[in-house]
Coordinates of C-alpha atoms in Angstrom, one line a residue:
X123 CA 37.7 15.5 -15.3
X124 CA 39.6 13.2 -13.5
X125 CA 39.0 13.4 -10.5
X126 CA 35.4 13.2 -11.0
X127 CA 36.1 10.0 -13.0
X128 CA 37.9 8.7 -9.7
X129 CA 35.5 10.0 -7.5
X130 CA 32.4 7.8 -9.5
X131 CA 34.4 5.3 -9.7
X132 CA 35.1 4.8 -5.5
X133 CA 31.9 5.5 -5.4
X134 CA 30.8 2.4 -7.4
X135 CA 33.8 0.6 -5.8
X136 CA 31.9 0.9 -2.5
X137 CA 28.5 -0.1 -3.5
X138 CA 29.4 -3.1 -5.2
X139 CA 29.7 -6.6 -2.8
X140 CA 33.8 -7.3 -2.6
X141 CA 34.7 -11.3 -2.4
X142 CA 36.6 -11.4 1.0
X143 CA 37.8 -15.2 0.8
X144 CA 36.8 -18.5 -1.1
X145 CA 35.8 -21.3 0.3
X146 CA 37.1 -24.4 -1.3
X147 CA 35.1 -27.8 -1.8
X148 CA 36.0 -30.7 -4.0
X149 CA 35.1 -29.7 -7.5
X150 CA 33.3 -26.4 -6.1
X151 CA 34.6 -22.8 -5.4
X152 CA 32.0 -20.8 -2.9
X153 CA 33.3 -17.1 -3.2
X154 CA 32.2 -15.1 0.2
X155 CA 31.2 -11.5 -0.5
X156 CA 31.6 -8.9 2.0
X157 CA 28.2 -8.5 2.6
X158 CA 28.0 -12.1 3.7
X159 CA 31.0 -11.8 6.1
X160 CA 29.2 -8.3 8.1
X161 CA 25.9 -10.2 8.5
X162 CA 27.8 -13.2 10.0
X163 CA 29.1 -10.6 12.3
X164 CA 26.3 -9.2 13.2
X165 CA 25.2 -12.5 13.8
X166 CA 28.0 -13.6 16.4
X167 CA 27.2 -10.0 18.0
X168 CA 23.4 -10.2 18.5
X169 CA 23.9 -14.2 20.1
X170 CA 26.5 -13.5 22.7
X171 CA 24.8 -10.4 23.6
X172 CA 21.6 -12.5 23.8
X173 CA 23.4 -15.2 25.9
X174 CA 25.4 -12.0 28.3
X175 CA 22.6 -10.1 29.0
X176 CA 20.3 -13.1 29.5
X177 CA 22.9 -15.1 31.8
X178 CA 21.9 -15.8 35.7
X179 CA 18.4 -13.5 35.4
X180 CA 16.9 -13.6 38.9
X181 CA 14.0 -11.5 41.0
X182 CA 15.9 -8.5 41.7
X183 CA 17.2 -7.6 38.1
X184 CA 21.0 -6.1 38.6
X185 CA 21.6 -3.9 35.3
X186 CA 22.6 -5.8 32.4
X187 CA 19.0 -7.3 33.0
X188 CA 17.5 -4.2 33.2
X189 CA 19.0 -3.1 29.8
X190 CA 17.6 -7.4 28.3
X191 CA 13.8 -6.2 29.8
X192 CA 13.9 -2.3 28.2
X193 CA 14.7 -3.9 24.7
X194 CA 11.8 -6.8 25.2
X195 CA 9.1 -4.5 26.3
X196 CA 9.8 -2.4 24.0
X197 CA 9.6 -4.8 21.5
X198 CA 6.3 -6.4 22.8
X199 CA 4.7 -3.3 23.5
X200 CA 5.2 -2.3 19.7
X201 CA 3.7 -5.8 18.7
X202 CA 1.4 -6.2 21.1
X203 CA -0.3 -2.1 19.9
X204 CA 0.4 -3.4 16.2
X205 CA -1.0 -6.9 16.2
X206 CA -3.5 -7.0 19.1
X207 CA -3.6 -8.6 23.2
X208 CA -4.5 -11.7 21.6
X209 CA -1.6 -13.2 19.0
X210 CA 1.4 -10.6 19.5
X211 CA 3.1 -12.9 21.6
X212 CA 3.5 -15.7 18.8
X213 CA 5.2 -12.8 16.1
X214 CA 7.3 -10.6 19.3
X215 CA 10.4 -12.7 19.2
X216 CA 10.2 -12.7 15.4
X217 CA 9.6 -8.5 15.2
X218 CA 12.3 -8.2 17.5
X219 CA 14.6 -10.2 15.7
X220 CA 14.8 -8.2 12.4
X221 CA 14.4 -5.3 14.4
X222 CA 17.6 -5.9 15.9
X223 CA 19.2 -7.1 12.7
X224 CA 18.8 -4.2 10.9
X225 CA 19.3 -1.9 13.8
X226 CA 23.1 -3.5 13.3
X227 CA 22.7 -3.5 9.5
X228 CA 22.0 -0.2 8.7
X229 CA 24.2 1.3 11.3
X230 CA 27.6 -0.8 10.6
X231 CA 29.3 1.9 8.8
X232 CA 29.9 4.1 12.1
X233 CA 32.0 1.1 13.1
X234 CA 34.9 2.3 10.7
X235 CA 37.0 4.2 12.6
X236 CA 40.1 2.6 11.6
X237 CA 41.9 5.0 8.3
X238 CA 43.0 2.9 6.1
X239 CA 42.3 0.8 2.9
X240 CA 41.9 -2.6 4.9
X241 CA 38.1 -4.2 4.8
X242 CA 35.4 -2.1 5.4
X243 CA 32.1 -2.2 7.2
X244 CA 29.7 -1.6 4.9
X245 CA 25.9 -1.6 5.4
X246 CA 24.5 -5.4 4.1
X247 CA 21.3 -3.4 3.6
X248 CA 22.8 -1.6 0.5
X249 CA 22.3 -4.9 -1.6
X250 CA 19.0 -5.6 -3.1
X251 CA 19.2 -9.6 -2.2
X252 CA 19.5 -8.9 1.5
X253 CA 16.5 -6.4 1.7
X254 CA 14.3 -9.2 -1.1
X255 CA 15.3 -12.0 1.3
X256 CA 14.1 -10.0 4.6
X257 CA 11.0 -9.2 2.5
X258 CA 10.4 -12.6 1.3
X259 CA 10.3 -14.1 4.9
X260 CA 8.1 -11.4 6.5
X261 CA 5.4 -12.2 4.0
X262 CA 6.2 -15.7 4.8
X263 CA 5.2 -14.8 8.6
X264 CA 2.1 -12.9 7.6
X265 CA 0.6 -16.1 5.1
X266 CA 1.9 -18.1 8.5
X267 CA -0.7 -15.9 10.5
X268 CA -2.9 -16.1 8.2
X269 CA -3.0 -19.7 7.8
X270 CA -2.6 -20.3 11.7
X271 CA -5.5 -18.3 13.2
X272 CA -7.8 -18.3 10.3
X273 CA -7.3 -22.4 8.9
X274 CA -6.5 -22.9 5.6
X275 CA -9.9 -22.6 4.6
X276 CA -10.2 -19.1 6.5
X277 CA -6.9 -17.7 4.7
X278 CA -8.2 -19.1 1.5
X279 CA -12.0 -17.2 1.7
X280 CA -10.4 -14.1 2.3
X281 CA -9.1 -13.9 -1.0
X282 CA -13.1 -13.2 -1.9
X283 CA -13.9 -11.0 0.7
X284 CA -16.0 -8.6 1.0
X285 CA -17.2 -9.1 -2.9
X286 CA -15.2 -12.2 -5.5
X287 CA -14.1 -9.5 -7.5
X288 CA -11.3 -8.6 -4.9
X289 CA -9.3 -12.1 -5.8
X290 CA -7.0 -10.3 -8.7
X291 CA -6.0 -7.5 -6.2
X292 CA -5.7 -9.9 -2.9
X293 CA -3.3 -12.3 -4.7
X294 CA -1.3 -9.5 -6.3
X295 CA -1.3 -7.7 -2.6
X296 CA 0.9 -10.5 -1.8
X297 CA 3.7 -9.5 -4.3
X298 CA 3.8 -5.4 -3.9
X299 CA 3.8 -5.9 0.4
X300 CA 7.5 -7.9 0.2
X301 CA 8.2 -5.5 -3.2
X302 CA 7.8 -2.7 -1.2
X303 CA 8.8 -3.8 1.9
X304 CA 12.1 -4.8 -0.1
X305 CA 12.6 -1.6 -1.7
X306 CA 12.0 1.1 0.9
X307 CA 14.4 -0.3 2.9
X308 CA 17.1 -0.9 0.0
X309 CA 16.1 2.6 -1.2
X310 CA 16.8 4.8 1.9
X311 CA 19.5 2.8 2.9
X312 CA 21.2 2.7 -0.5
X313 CA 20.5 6.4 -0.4
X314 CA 22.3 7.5 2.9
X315 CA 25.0 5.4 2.0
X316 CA 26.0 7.0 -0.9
X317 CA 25.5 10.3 0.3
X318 CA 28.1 9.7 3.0
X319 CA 30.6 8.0 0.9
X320 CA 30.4 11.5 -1.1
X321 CA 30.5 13.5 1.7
X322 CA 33.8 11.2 3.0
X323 CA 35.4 11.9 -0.5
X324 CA 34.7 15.6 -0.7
X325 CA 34.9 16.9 2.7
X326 CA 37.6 16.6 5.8
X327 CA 36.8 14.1 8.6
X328 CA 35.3 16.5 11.2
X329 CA 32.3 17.1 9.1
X330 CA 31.4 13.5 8.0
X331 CA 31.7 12.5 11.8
X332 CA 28.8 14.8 12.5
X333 CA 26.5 14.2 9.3
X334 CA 27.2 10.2 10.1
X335 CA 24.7 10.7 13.3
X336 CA 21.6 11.5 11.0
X337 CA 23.0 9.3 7.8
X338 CA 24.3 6.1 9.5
X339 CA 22.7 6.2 12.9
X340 CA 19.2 8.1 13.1
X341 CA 18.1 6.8 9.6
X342 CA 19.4 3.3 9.5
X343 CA 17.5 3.3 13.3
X344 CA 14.1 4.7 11.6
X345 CA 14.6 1.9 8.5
X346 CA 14.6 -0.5 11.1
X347 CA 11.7 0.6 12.8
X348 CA 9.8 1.3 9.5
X349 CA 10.2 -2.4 8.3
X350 CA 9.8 -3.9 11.5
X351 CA 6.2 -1.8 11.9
X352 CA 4.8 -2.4 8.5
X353 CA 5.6 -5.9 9.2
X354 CA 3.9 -6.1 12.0
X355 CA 0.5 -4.6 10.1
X356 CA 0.6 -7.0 7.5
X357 CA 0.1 -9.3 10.0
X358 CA -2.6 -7.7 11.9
X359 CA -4.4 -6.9 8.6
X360 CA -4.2 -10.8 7.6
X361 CA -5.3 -11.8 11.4
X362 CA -8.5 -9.5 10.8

């Protein structure tokens, strides 16, 4: 019985955000959670790659420009067959964005590989307020769209199209796409990472190595992907 009563409560010691430092103000303590500290990483990461693999492009493209021009065209070609030829070049650099952030989210936990009891990279994704806030500001992009290309008075009449009966269920489809979008992604992440903190407690390190490939890797890659695609609907169904 103990040990099981350890074991939950690790387990509940790892999901739950950990204050790293305080920053101190006159009059005002701003406690920084560990979740705040990966995502500033991941951050830093994502701009100096930007600025290395981006640095002295020319005509005849020498390798680390090769690898900058695979991860664009992917990125635009996955827009451009989402969205349309005519407006995926306005919401590429914003797909690829959170594509790439969550590509690094999701998969920060294979970065451990230090033993020890010292700070921990833990998947930001696992909290409910990073995977809200995503949410929020991809429905943010999709009224954007919608507002853009169709005018405010476009946006506005599709609210009563095809019949005025459809205003109740267009309005509310504007709260379940971030809830969902916010929730599938905290879900499955949430999900993998507590199957491999189990696995860490219960098995030796050979096997968790192994099972982190599908866990951490593959599936944080595919939550990525998901959240970035449906995004990228919601704003070709708005720019219809």
């Amino acid at each position: 019985m103990h040990e099981e009563v350890s074991m939950s409560d690790r387990l509940v010691e790892a999901m739950e955000p950990h204050n790293v430092f305080t920053i101190k103000l006159p009059g005002l303590e701003i406690p920084v959670s560990d979740v705040v500290v990966v995502m500033w990483v991941i951050m830093a990461v994502l701009i100096f790659f930007s600025i290395f693999l981006t640095r002295k492009l020319s005509a005849v493209p020498n390798k680390k420009q090769n690898v900058a021009e695979i991860i664009v065209e992917l990125i635009n070609n996955i827009a451009k067959d989402a969205i349309g030829e005519h407006h995926w070049k306005a919401f590429a650099p914003y797909l690829g964005t959170i594509f790439l952030f969550l590509i690094f989210a999701n998969t920060v936990s294979i970065f451990n590989v230090i033993p020890g009891e010292g700070f921990k990279f833990r998947p930001p994704t696992r909290n409910i307020n990073v995977t809200a806030c995503m949410a929020i500001m991809s429905i943010c992009v999709v009224i954007y769209a919608g507002i853009r290309y169709k005018k405010m008075s476009g946006w506005l009449k599709s609210f009563v199209e095809p019949i005025p009966m459809m205003l109740p269920f267009k309005i509310l489809d504007y709260g379940i796409k971030p809830l969902s979008l916010a929730l599938r992604l905290f879900g499955n992440i949430l999900g993998a990472f507590i199957v491999m903190e189990l696995i860490y407690m219960a098995m030796p390190p050979v096997i968790p190595a192994a099972l982190s490939i599908y866990f951490d890797l593959f599936d944080g890659i595919l939550q990525a992907y998901v959240f970035m695609f449906l995004t990228s609907l919601y704003i070709a169904e708005v720019l219809e």
